[in-house]
Amino acid sequence: MKIMIAYDGSRNARLALAQTITMFRDLKPQLILVAVAENPRDITSGNEDLFQQEVSELKGYLNEAMEVCQNEDVGAETMLLEGDPRKMLLYAAEKKVHPEMLVIARHSHEPDGGFIARSLTCFVDELDYMTFGSVSSFLARRIQCPLLILPSR
């Protein structure tokens, strides 16, 4: 079973990787970890430096995830793309990987589990969905394979 995981090295992405391995281990999945570095909106040298820093960090996160997969004896490969994360994840799924399932962790800016933080996160998520749409809602409307969105904790 080929499973593509949107992976940015965040806490939620690491949890999604662990949950995916736990849920699908018996099916001997082939995991494809896809990270996307967002292109800078302008080409000033400061933005280029930040972009290169992001690329470097994502490569490190992908290497850490590969170690997790090797320790769990799960086959995996990585892919690092550049551009709009929503569009590049859709592109990777439909044109490159052709997964049987896409796994994505629901992104959260929640710093802790407090009531105010959760309420604020819900409000921001709704506003995000109504205006620009989050990565998960964008993919949920467009992806042609089964999509598993794991909630943040």
PDB file of N, CA, C and O in Angstrom, residues 27-89:
ATOM      1  N   LEU A  27      -0.070  -3.822   6.775  1.00  0.00           N
ATOM      2  CA  LEU A  27      -0.230  -3.797   5.314  1.00  0.00           C
ATOM      3  C   LEU A  27       1.105  -3.559   4.603  1.00  0.00           C
ATOM      4  O   LEU A  27       1.133  -3.461   3.385  1.00  0.00           O
ATOM      5  N   LYS A  28       2.183  -3.465   5.386  1.00  0.00           N
ATOM      6  CA  LYS A  28       3.519  -3.193   4.851  1.00  0.00           C
ATOM      7  C   LYS A  28       3.497  -2.010   3.887  1.00  0.00           C
ATOM      8  O   LYS A  28       3.757  -2.142   2.692  1.00  0.00           O
ATOM      9  N   PRO A  29       3.175  -0.845   4.427  1.00  0.00           N
ATOM     10  CA  PRO A  29       3.038   0.336   3.560  1.00  0.00           C
ATOM     11  C   PRO A  29       4.374   0.834   3.026  1.00  0.00           C
ATOM     12  O   PRO A  29       5.420   0.637   3.652  1.00  0.00           O
ATOM     13  N   GLN A  30       4.319   1.459   1.875  1.00  0.00           N
ATOM     14  CA  GLN A  30       5.439   2.225   1.343  1.00  0.00           C
ATOM     15  C   GLN A  30       5.072   3.688   1.572  1.00  0.00           C
ATOM     16  O   GLN A  30       4.119   4.189   0.964  1.00  0.00           O
ATOM     17  N   LEU A  31       5.785   4.349   2.469  1.00  0.00           N
ATOM     18  CA  LEU A  31       5.471   5.737   2.803  1.00  0.00           C
ATOM     19  C   LEU A  31       6.281   6.681   1.926  1.00  0.00           C
ATOM     20  O   LEU A  31       7.472   6.480   1.719  1.00  0.00           O
ATOM     21  N   ILE A  32       5.615   7.697   1.432  1.00  0.00           N
ATOM     22  CA  ILE A  32       6.286   8.764   0.696  1.00  0.00           C
ATOM     23  C   ILE A  32       6.040  10.045   1.475  1.00  0.00           C
ATOM     24  O   ILE A  32       4.901  10.512   1.572  1.00  0.00           O
ATOM     25  N   LEU A  33       7.105  10.570   2.061  1.00  0.00           N
ATOM     26  CA  LEU A  33       7.015  11.779   2.888  1.00  0.00           C
ATOM     27  C   LEU A  33       7.289  12.976   1.993  1.00  0.00           C
ATOM     28  O   LEU A  33       8.377  13.101   1.432  1.00  0.00           O
ATOM     29  N   VAL A  34       6.306  13.855   1.861  1.00  0.00           N
ATOM     30  CA  VAL A  34       6.424  14.998   0.956  1.00  0.00           C
ATOM     31  C   VAL A  34       6.424  16.286   1.775  1.00  0.00           C
ATOM     32  O   VAL A  34       5.485  16.558   2.516  1.00  0.00           O
ATOM     33  N   ALA A  35       7.486  17.062   1.616  1.00  0.00           N
ATOM     34  CA  ALA A  35       7.580  18.376   2.257  1.00  0.00           C
ATOM     35  C   ALA A  35       7.601  19.441   1.171  1.00  0.00           C
ATOM     36  O   ALA A  35       8.087  19.195   0.062  1.00  0.00           O
ATOM     37  N   VAL A  36       7.060  20.595   1.494  1.00  0.00           N
ATOM     38  CA  VAL A  36       7.015  21.693   0.523  1.00  0.00           C
ATOM     39  C   VAL A  36       7.585  22.948   1.159  1.00  0.00           C
ATOM     40  O   VAL A  36       7.101  23.408   2.194  1.00  0.00           O
ATOM     41  N   ALA A  37       8.608  23.489   0.515  1.00  0.00           N
ATOM     42  CA  ALA A  37       9.172  24.773   0.937  1.00  0.00           C
ATOM     43  C   ALA A  37       8.440  25.860   0.164  1.00  0.00           C
ATOM     44  O   ALA A  37       8.366  25.813  -1.061  1.00  0.00           O
ATOM     45  N   GLU A  38       7.891  26.789   0.915  1.00  0.00           N
ATOM     46  CA  GLU A  38       7.097  27.846   0.289  1.00  0.00           C
ATOM     47  C   GLU A  38       8.019  28.871  -0.371  1.00  0.00           C
ATOM     48  O   GLU A  38       8.943  29.382   0.268  1.00  0.00           O
ATOM     49  N   ASN A  39       7.773  29.150  -1.625  1.00  0.00           N
ATOM     50  CA  ASN A  39       8.583  30.144  -2.343  1.00  0.00           C
ATOM     51  C   ASN A  39       8.411  31.509  -1.721  1.00  0.00           C
ATOM     52  O   ASN A  39       7.313  31.886  -1.330  1.00  0.00           O
ATOM     53  N   PRO A  40       9.492  32.283  -1.652  1.00  0.00           N
ATOM     54  CA  PRO A  40       9.344  33.652  -1.146  1.00  0.00           C
ATOM     55  C   PRO A  40       8.542  34.489  -2.135  1.00  0.00           C
ATOM     56  O   PRO A  40       8.572  34.248  -3.324  1.00  0.00           O
ATOM     57  N   ARG A  41       7.825  35.463  -1.585  1.00  0.00           N
ATOM     58  CA  ARG A  41       6.976  36.287  -2.452  1.00  0.00           C
ATOM     59  C   ARG A  41       7.775  37.341  -3.210  1.00  0.00           C
ATOM     60  O   ARG A  41       7.322  37.864  -4.197  1.00  0.00           O
ATOM     61  N   ASP A  42       8.948  37.681  -2.731  1.00  0.00           N
ATOM     62  CA  ASP A  42       9.812  38.565  -3.501  1.00  0.00           C
ATOM     63  C   ASP A  42      11.232  38.005  -3.459  1.00  0.00           C
ATOM     64  O   ASP A  42      11.517  37.063  -2.728  1.00  0.00           O
ATOM     65  N   ILE A  43      12.096  38.582  -4.258  1.00  0.00           N
ATOM     66  CA  ILE A  43      13.402  37.972  -4.433  1.00  0.00           C
ATOM     67  C   ILE A  43      14.515  38.767  -3.757  1.00  0.00           C
ATOM     68  O   ILE A  43      15.650  38.758  -4.208  1.00  0.00           O
ATOM     69  N   THR A  44      14.189  39.442  -2.673  1.00  0.00           N
ATOM     70  CA  THR A  44      15.245  40.133  -1.940  1.00  0.00           C
ATOM     71  C   THR A  44      16.177  39.103  -1.318  1.00  0.00           C
ATOM     72  O   THR A  44      15.796  37.949  -1.102  1.00  0.00           O
ATOM     73  N   SER A  45      17.398  39.528  -1.046  1.00  0.00           N
ATOM     74  CA  SER A  45      18.371  38.572  -0.508  1.00  0.00           C
ATOM     75  C   SER A  45      17.952  38.049   0.858  1.00  0.00           C
ATOM     76  O   SER A  45      18.222  36.892   1.196  1.00  0.00           O
ATOM     77  N   GLY A  46      17.263  38.879   1.651  1.00  0.00           N
ATOM     78  CA  GLY A  46      16.781  38.425   2.954  1.00  0.00           C
ATOM     79  C   GLY A  46      15.790  37.293   2.824  1.00  0.00           C
ATOM     80  O   GLY A  46      15.851  36.304   3.566  1.00  0.00           O
ATOM     81  N   ASN A  47      14.850  37.410   1.886  1.00  0.00           N
ATOM     82  CA  ASN A  47      13.870  36.347   1.673  1.00  0.00           C
ATOM     83  C   ASN A  47      14.522  35.094   1.113  1.00  0.00           C
ATOM     84  O   ASN A  47      14.131  33.984   1.451  1.00  0.00           O
ATOM     85  N   GLU A  48      15.504  35.270   0.248  1.00  0.00           N
ATOM     86  CA  GLU A  48      16.212  34.101  -0.294  1.00  0.00           C
ATOM     87  C   GLU A  48      16.932  33.350   0.818  1.00  0.00           C
ATOM     88  O   GLU A  48      16.913  32.122   0.851  1.00  0.00           O
ATOM     89  N   ASP A  49      17.526  34.088   1.746  1.00  0.00           N
ATOM     90  CA  ASP A  49      18.194  33.438   2.876  1.00  0.00           C
ATOM     91  C   ASP A  49      17.194  32.664   3.726  1.00  0.00           C
ATOM     92  O   ASP A  49      17.462  31.533   4.150  1.00  0.00           O
ATOM     93  N   LEU A  50      16.018  33.271   3.977  1.00  0.00           N
ATOM     94  CA  LEU A  50      14.990  32.578   4.755  1.00  0.00           C
ATOM     95  C   LEU A  50      14.496  31.329   4.023  1.00  0.00           C
ATOM     96  O   LEU A  50      14.250  30.289   4.640  1.00  0.00           O
ATOM     97  N   PHE A  51      14.349  31.450   2.706  1.00  0.00           N
ATOM     98  CA  PHE A  51      13.901  30.300   1.921  1.00  0.00           C
ATOM     99  C   PHE A  51      14.926  29.166   1.997  1.00  0.00           C
ATOM    100  O   PHE A  51      14.556  27.999   2.199  1.00  0.00           O
ATOM    101  N   GLN A  52      16.203  29.492   1.842  1.00  0.00           N
ATOM    102  CA  GLN A  52      17.241  28.461   1.915  1.00  0.00           C
ATOM    103  C   GLN A  52      17.297  27.842   3.309  1.00  0.00           C
ATOM    104  O   GLN A  52      17.530  26.637   3.447  1.00  0.00           O
ATOM    105  N   GLN A  53      17.037  28.648   4.340  1.00  0.00           N
ATOM    106  CA  GLN A  53      16.988  28.118   5.702  1.00  0.00           C
ATOM    107  C   GLN A  53      15.831  27.137   5.839  1.00  0.00           C
ATOM    108  O   GLN A  53      15.968  26.073   6.445  1.00  0.00           O
ATOM    109  N   GLU A  54      14.666  27.488   5.271  1.00  0.00           N
ATOM    110  CA  GLU A  54      13.508  26.597   5.328  1.00  0.00           C
ATOM    111  C   GLU A  54      13.791  25.290   4.597  1.00  0.00           C
ATOM    112  O   GLU A  54      13.458  24.212   5.087  1.00  0.00           O
ATOM    113  N   VAL A  55      14.430  25.368   3.430  1.00  0.00           N
ATOM    114  CA  VAL A  55      14.774  24.155   2.681  1.00  0.00           C
ATOM    115  C   VAL A  55      15.701  23.271   3.514  1.00  0.00           C
ATOM    116  O   VAL A  55      15.507  22.060   3.603  1.00  0.00           O
ATOM    117  N   SER A  56      16.680  23.886   4.133  1.00  0.00           N
ATOM    118  CA  SER A  56      17.623  23.134   4.954  1.00  0.00           C
ATOM    119  C   SER A  56      16.919  22.463   6.135  1.00  0.00           C
ATOM    120  O   SER A  56      17.177  21.292   6.440  1.00  0.00           O
ATOM    121  N   GLU A  57      16.018  23.201   6.790  1.00  0.00           N
ATOM    122  CA  GLU A  57      15.275  22.628   7.913  1.00  0.00           C
ATOM    123  C   GLU A  57      14.393  21.465   7.459  1.00  0.00           C
ATOM    124  O   GLU A  57      14.317  20.427   8.125  1.00  0.00           O
ATOM    125  N   LEU A  58      13.725  21.626   6.325  1.00  0.00           N
ATOM    126  CA  LEU A  58      12.858  20.555   5.834  1.00  0.00           C
ATOM    127  C   LEU A  58      13.662  19.304   5.486  1.00  0.00           C
ATOM    128  O   LEU A  58      13.215  18.184   5.744  1.00  0.00           O
ATOM    129  N   LYS A  59      14.845  19.481   4.904  1.00  0.00           N
ATOM    130  CA  LYS A  59      15.696  18.324   4.621  1.00  0.00           C
ATOM    131  C   LYS A  59      16.058  17.599   5.922  1.00  0.00           C
ATOM    132  O   LYS A  59      16.042  16.365   5.966  1.00  0.00           O
ATOM    133  N   GLY A  60      16.356  18.364   6.957  1.00  0.00           N
ATOM    134  CA  GLY A  60      16.661  17.754   8.253  1.00  0.00           C
ATOM    135  C   GLY A  60      15.467  16.993   8.818  1.00  0.00           C
ATOM    136  O   GLY A  60      15.616  15.883   9.326  1.00  0.00           O
ATOM    137  N   TYR A  61      14.270  17.600   8.716  1.00  0.00           N
ATOM    138  CA  TYR A  61      13.059  16.923   9.210  1.00  0.00           C
ATOM    139  C   TYR A  61      12.795  15.630   8.435  1.00  0.00           C
ATOM    140  O   TYR A  61      12.386  14.612   9.002  1.00  0.00           O
ATOM    141  N   LEU A  62      13.005  15.691   7.125  1.00  0.00           N
ATOM    142  CA  LEU A  62      12.776  14.491   6.314  1.00  0.00           C
ATOM    143  C   LEU A  62      13.783  13.397   6.674  1.00  0.00           C
ATOM    144  O   LEU A  62      13.422  12.215   6.726  1.00  0.00           O
ATOM    145  N   ASN A  63      15.018  13.777   6.936  1.00  0.00           N
ATOM    146  CA  ASN A  63      16.022  12.780   7.356  1.00  0.00           C
ATOM    147  C   ASN A  63      15.652  12.152   8.691  1.00  0.00           C
ATOM    148  O   ASN A  63      15.798  10.941   8.879  1.00  0.00           O
ATOM    149  N   GLU A  64      15.156  12.979   9.622  1.00  0.00           N
ATOM    150  CA  GLU A  64      14.712  12.438  10.910  1.00  0.00           C
ATOM    151  C   GLU A  64      13.551  11.468  10.716  1.00  0.00           C
ATOM    152  O   GLU A  64      13.493  10.412  11.361  1.00  0.00           O
ATOM    153  N   ALA A  65      12.616  11.809   9.836  1.00  0.00           N
ATOM    154  CA  ALA A  65      11.468  10.936   9.579  1.00  0.00           C
ATOM    155  C   ALA A  65      11.912   9.621   8.936  1.00  0.00           C
ATOM    156  O   ALA A  65      11.366   8.555   9.238  1.00  0.00           O
ATOM    157  N   MET A  66      12.918   9.706   8.061  1.00  0.00           N
ATOM    158  CA  MET A  66      13.437   8.472   7.445  1.00  0.00           C
ATOM    159  C   MET A  66      14.044   7.561   8.507  1.00  0.00           C
ATOM    160  O   MET A  66      13.889   6.339   8.431  1.00  0.00           O
ATOM    161  N   GLU A  67      14.727   8.146   9.485  1.00  0.00           N
ATOM    162  CA  GLU A  67      15.290   7.334  10.569  1.00  0.00           C
ATOM    163  C   GLU A  67      14.187   6.639  11.356  1.00  0.00           C
ATOM    164  O   GLU A  67      14.316   5.481  11.735  1.00  0.00           O
ATOM    165  N   VAL A  68      13.086   7.367  11.605  1.00  0.00           N
ATOM    166  CA  VAL A  68      11.944   6.755  12.305  1.00  0.00           C
ATOM    167  C   VAL A  68      11.420   5.572  11.503  1.00  0.00           C
ATOM    168  O   VAL A  68      11.177   4.492  12.054  1.00  0.00           O
ATOM    169  N   CYS A  69      11.264   5.750  10.209  1.00  0.00           N
ATOM    170  CA  CYS A  69      10.750   4.670   9.361  1.00  0.00           C
ATOM    171  C   CYS A  69      11.707   3.481   9.352  1.00  0.00           C
ATOM    172  O   CYS A  69      11.271   2.329   9.407  1.00  0.00           O
ATOM    173  N   GLN A  70      13.006   3.752   9.276  1.00  0.00           N
ATOM    174  CA  GLN A  70      13.983   2.657   9.289  1.00  0.00           C
ATOM    175  C   GLN A  70      13.959   1.922  10.616  1.00  0.00           C
ATOM    176  O   GLN A  70      14.025   0.694  10.649  1.00  0.00           O
ATOM    177  N   ASN A  71      13.830   2.659  11.727  1.00  0.00           N
ATOM    178  CA  ASN A  71      13.756   2.015  13.037  1.00  0.00           C
ATOM    179  C   ASN A  71      12.498   1.179  13.191  1.00  0.00           C
ATOM    180  O   ASN A  71      12.488   0.192  13.916  1.00  0.00           O
ATOM    181  N   GLU A  72      11.414   1.597  12.518  1.00  0.00           N
ATOM    182  CA  GLU A  72      10.149   0.859  12.581  1.00  0.00           C
ATOM    183  C   GLU A  72      10.058  -0.197  11.485  1.00  0.00           C
ATOM    184  O   GLU A  72       9.028  -0.852  11.333  1.00  0.00           O
ATOM    185  N   ASP A  73      11.098  -0.315  10.672  1.00  0.00           N
ATOM    186  CA  ASP A  73      11.152  -1.280   9.573  1.00  0.00           C
ATOM    187  C   ASP A  73      10.010  -1.074   8.571  1.00  0.00           C
ATOM    188  O   ASP A  73       9.330  -2.006   8.160  1.00  0.00           O
ATOM    189  N   VAL A  74       9.817   0.194   8.215  1.00  0.00           N
ATOM    190  CA  VAL A  74       8.790   0.564   7.233  1.00  0.00           C
ATOM    191  C   VAL A  74       9.501   1.214   6.052  1.00  0.00           C
ATOM    192  O   VAL A  74      10.331   2.101   6.231  1.00  0.00           O
ATOM    193  N   GLY A  75       9.169   0.783   4.856  1.00  0.00           N
ATOM    194  CA  GLY A  75       9.764   1.367   3.661  1.00  0.00           C
ATOM    195  C   GLY A  75       9.303   2.795   3.468  1.00  0.00           C
ATOM    196  O   GLY A  75       8.125   3.105   3.632  1.00  0.00           O
ATOM    197  N   ALA A  76      10.242   3.670   3.133  1.00  0.00           N
ATOM    198  CA  ALA A  76       9.877   5.076   2.966  1.00  0.00           C
ATOM    199  C   ALA A  76      10.840   5.759   2.004  1.00  0.00           C
ATOM    200  O   ALA A  76      11.970   5.315   1.811  1.00  0.00           O
ATOM    201  N   GLU A  77      10.344   6.810   1.394  1.00  0.00           N
ATOM    202  CA  GLU A  77      11.172   7.695   0.593  1.00  0.00           C
ATOM    203  C   GLU A  77      10.672   9.115   0.817  1.00  0.00           C
ATOM    204  O   GLU A  77       9.589   9.318   1.362  1.00  0.00           O
ATOM    205  N   THR A  78      11.484  10.072   0.408  1.00  0.00           N
ATOM    206  CA  THR A  78      11.120  11.463   0.652  1.00  0.00           C
ATOM    207  C   THR A  78      11.073  12.242  -0.656  1.00  0.00           C
ATOM    208  O   THR A  78      11.667  11.839  -1.658  1.00  0.00           O
ATOM    209  N   MET A  79      10.364  13.360  -0.600  1.00  0.00           N
ATOM    210  CA  MET A  79      10.266  14.254  -1.738  1.00  0.00           C
ATOM    211  C   MET A  79      10.176  15.671  -1.188  1.00  0.00           C
ATOM    212  O   MET A  79       9.382  15.937  -0.285  1.00  0.00           O
ATOM    213  N   LEU A  80      10.999  16.553  -1.693  1.00  0.00           N
ATOM    214  CA  LEU A  80      10.980  17.956  -1.273  1.00  0.00           C
ATOM    215  C   LEU A  80      10.642  18.808  -2.482  1.00  0.00           C
ATOM    216  O   LEU A  80      11.346  18.763  -3.494  1.00  0.00           O
ATOM    217  N   LEU A  81       9.566  19.557  -2.376  1.00  0.00           N
ATOM    218  CA  LEU A  81       9.100  20.393  -3.476  1.00  0.00           C
ATOM    219  C   LEU A  81       9.118  21.854  -3.046  1.00  0.00           C
ATOM    220  O   LEU A  81       9.202  22.159  -1.865  1.00  0.00           O
ATOM    221  N   GLU A  82       9.001  22.742  -4.016  1.00  0.00           N
ATOM    222  CA  GLU A  82       8.971  24.183  -3.754  1.00  0.00           C
ATOM    223  C   GLU A  82       7.714  24.772  -4.366  1.00  0.00           C
ATOM    224  O   GLU A  82       7.346  24.423  -5.484  1.00  0.00           O
ATOM    225  N   GLY A  83       7.071  25.673  -3.614  1.00  0.00           N
ATOM    226  CA  GLY A  83       5.887  26.345  -4.142  1.00  0.00           C
ATOM    227  C   GLY A  83       4.808  26.476  -3.092  1.00  0.00           C
ATOM    228  O   GLY A  83       5.070  26.373  -1.890  1.00  0.00           O
ATOM    229  N   ASP A  84       3.582  26.687  -3.557  1.00  0.00           N
ATOM    230  CA  ASP A  84       2.418  26.757  -2.681  1.00  0.00           C
ATOM    231  C   ASP A  84       2.158  25.350  -2.140  1.00  0.00           C
ATOM    232  O   ASP A  84       1.924  24.424  -2.940  1.00  0.00           O
ATOM    233  N   PRO A  85       2.207  25.156  -0.811  1.00  0.00           N
ATOM    234  CA  PRO A  85       2.038  23.801  -0.260  1.00  0.00           C
ATOM    235  C   PRO A  85       0.760  23.109  -0.723  1.00  0.00           C
ATOM    236  O   PRO A  85       0.779  21.907  -1.028  1.00  0.00           O
ATOM    237  N   ARG A  86      -0.353  23.830  -0.776  1.00  0.00           N
ATOM    238  CA  ARG A  86      -1.613  23.205  -1.193  1.00  0.00           C
ATOM    239  C   ARG A  86      -1.502  22.642  -2.606  1.00  0.00           C
ATOM    240  O   ARG A  86      -1.821  21.485  -2.864  1.00  0.00           O
ATOM    241  N   LYS A  87      -1.043  23.472  -3.508  1.00  0.00           N
ATOM    242  CA  LYS A  87      -0.972  23.065  -4.912  1.00  0.00           C
ATOM    243  C   LYS A  87       0.108  22.027  -5.152  1.00  0.00           C
ATOM    244  O   LYS A  87      -0.075  21.112  -5.965  1.00  0.00           O
ATOM    245  N   MET A  88       1.222  22.140  -4.455  1.00  0.00           N
ATOM    246  CA  MET A  88       2.307  21.179  -4.670  1.00  0.00           C
ATOM    247  C   MET A  88       1.967  19.814  -4.094  1.00  0.00           C
ATOM    248  O   MET A  88       2.360  18.790  -4.660  1.00  0.00           O
ATOM    249  N   LEU A  89       1.247  19.776  -2.968  1.00  0.00           N
ATOM    250  CA  LEU A  89       0.818  18.475  -2.437  1.00  0.00           C
ATOM    251  C   LEU A  89      -0.172  17.814  -3.385  1.00  0.00           C
ATOM    252  O   LEU A  89      -0.108  16.596  -3.628  1.00  0.00           O
TER     253      LEU A  89
END
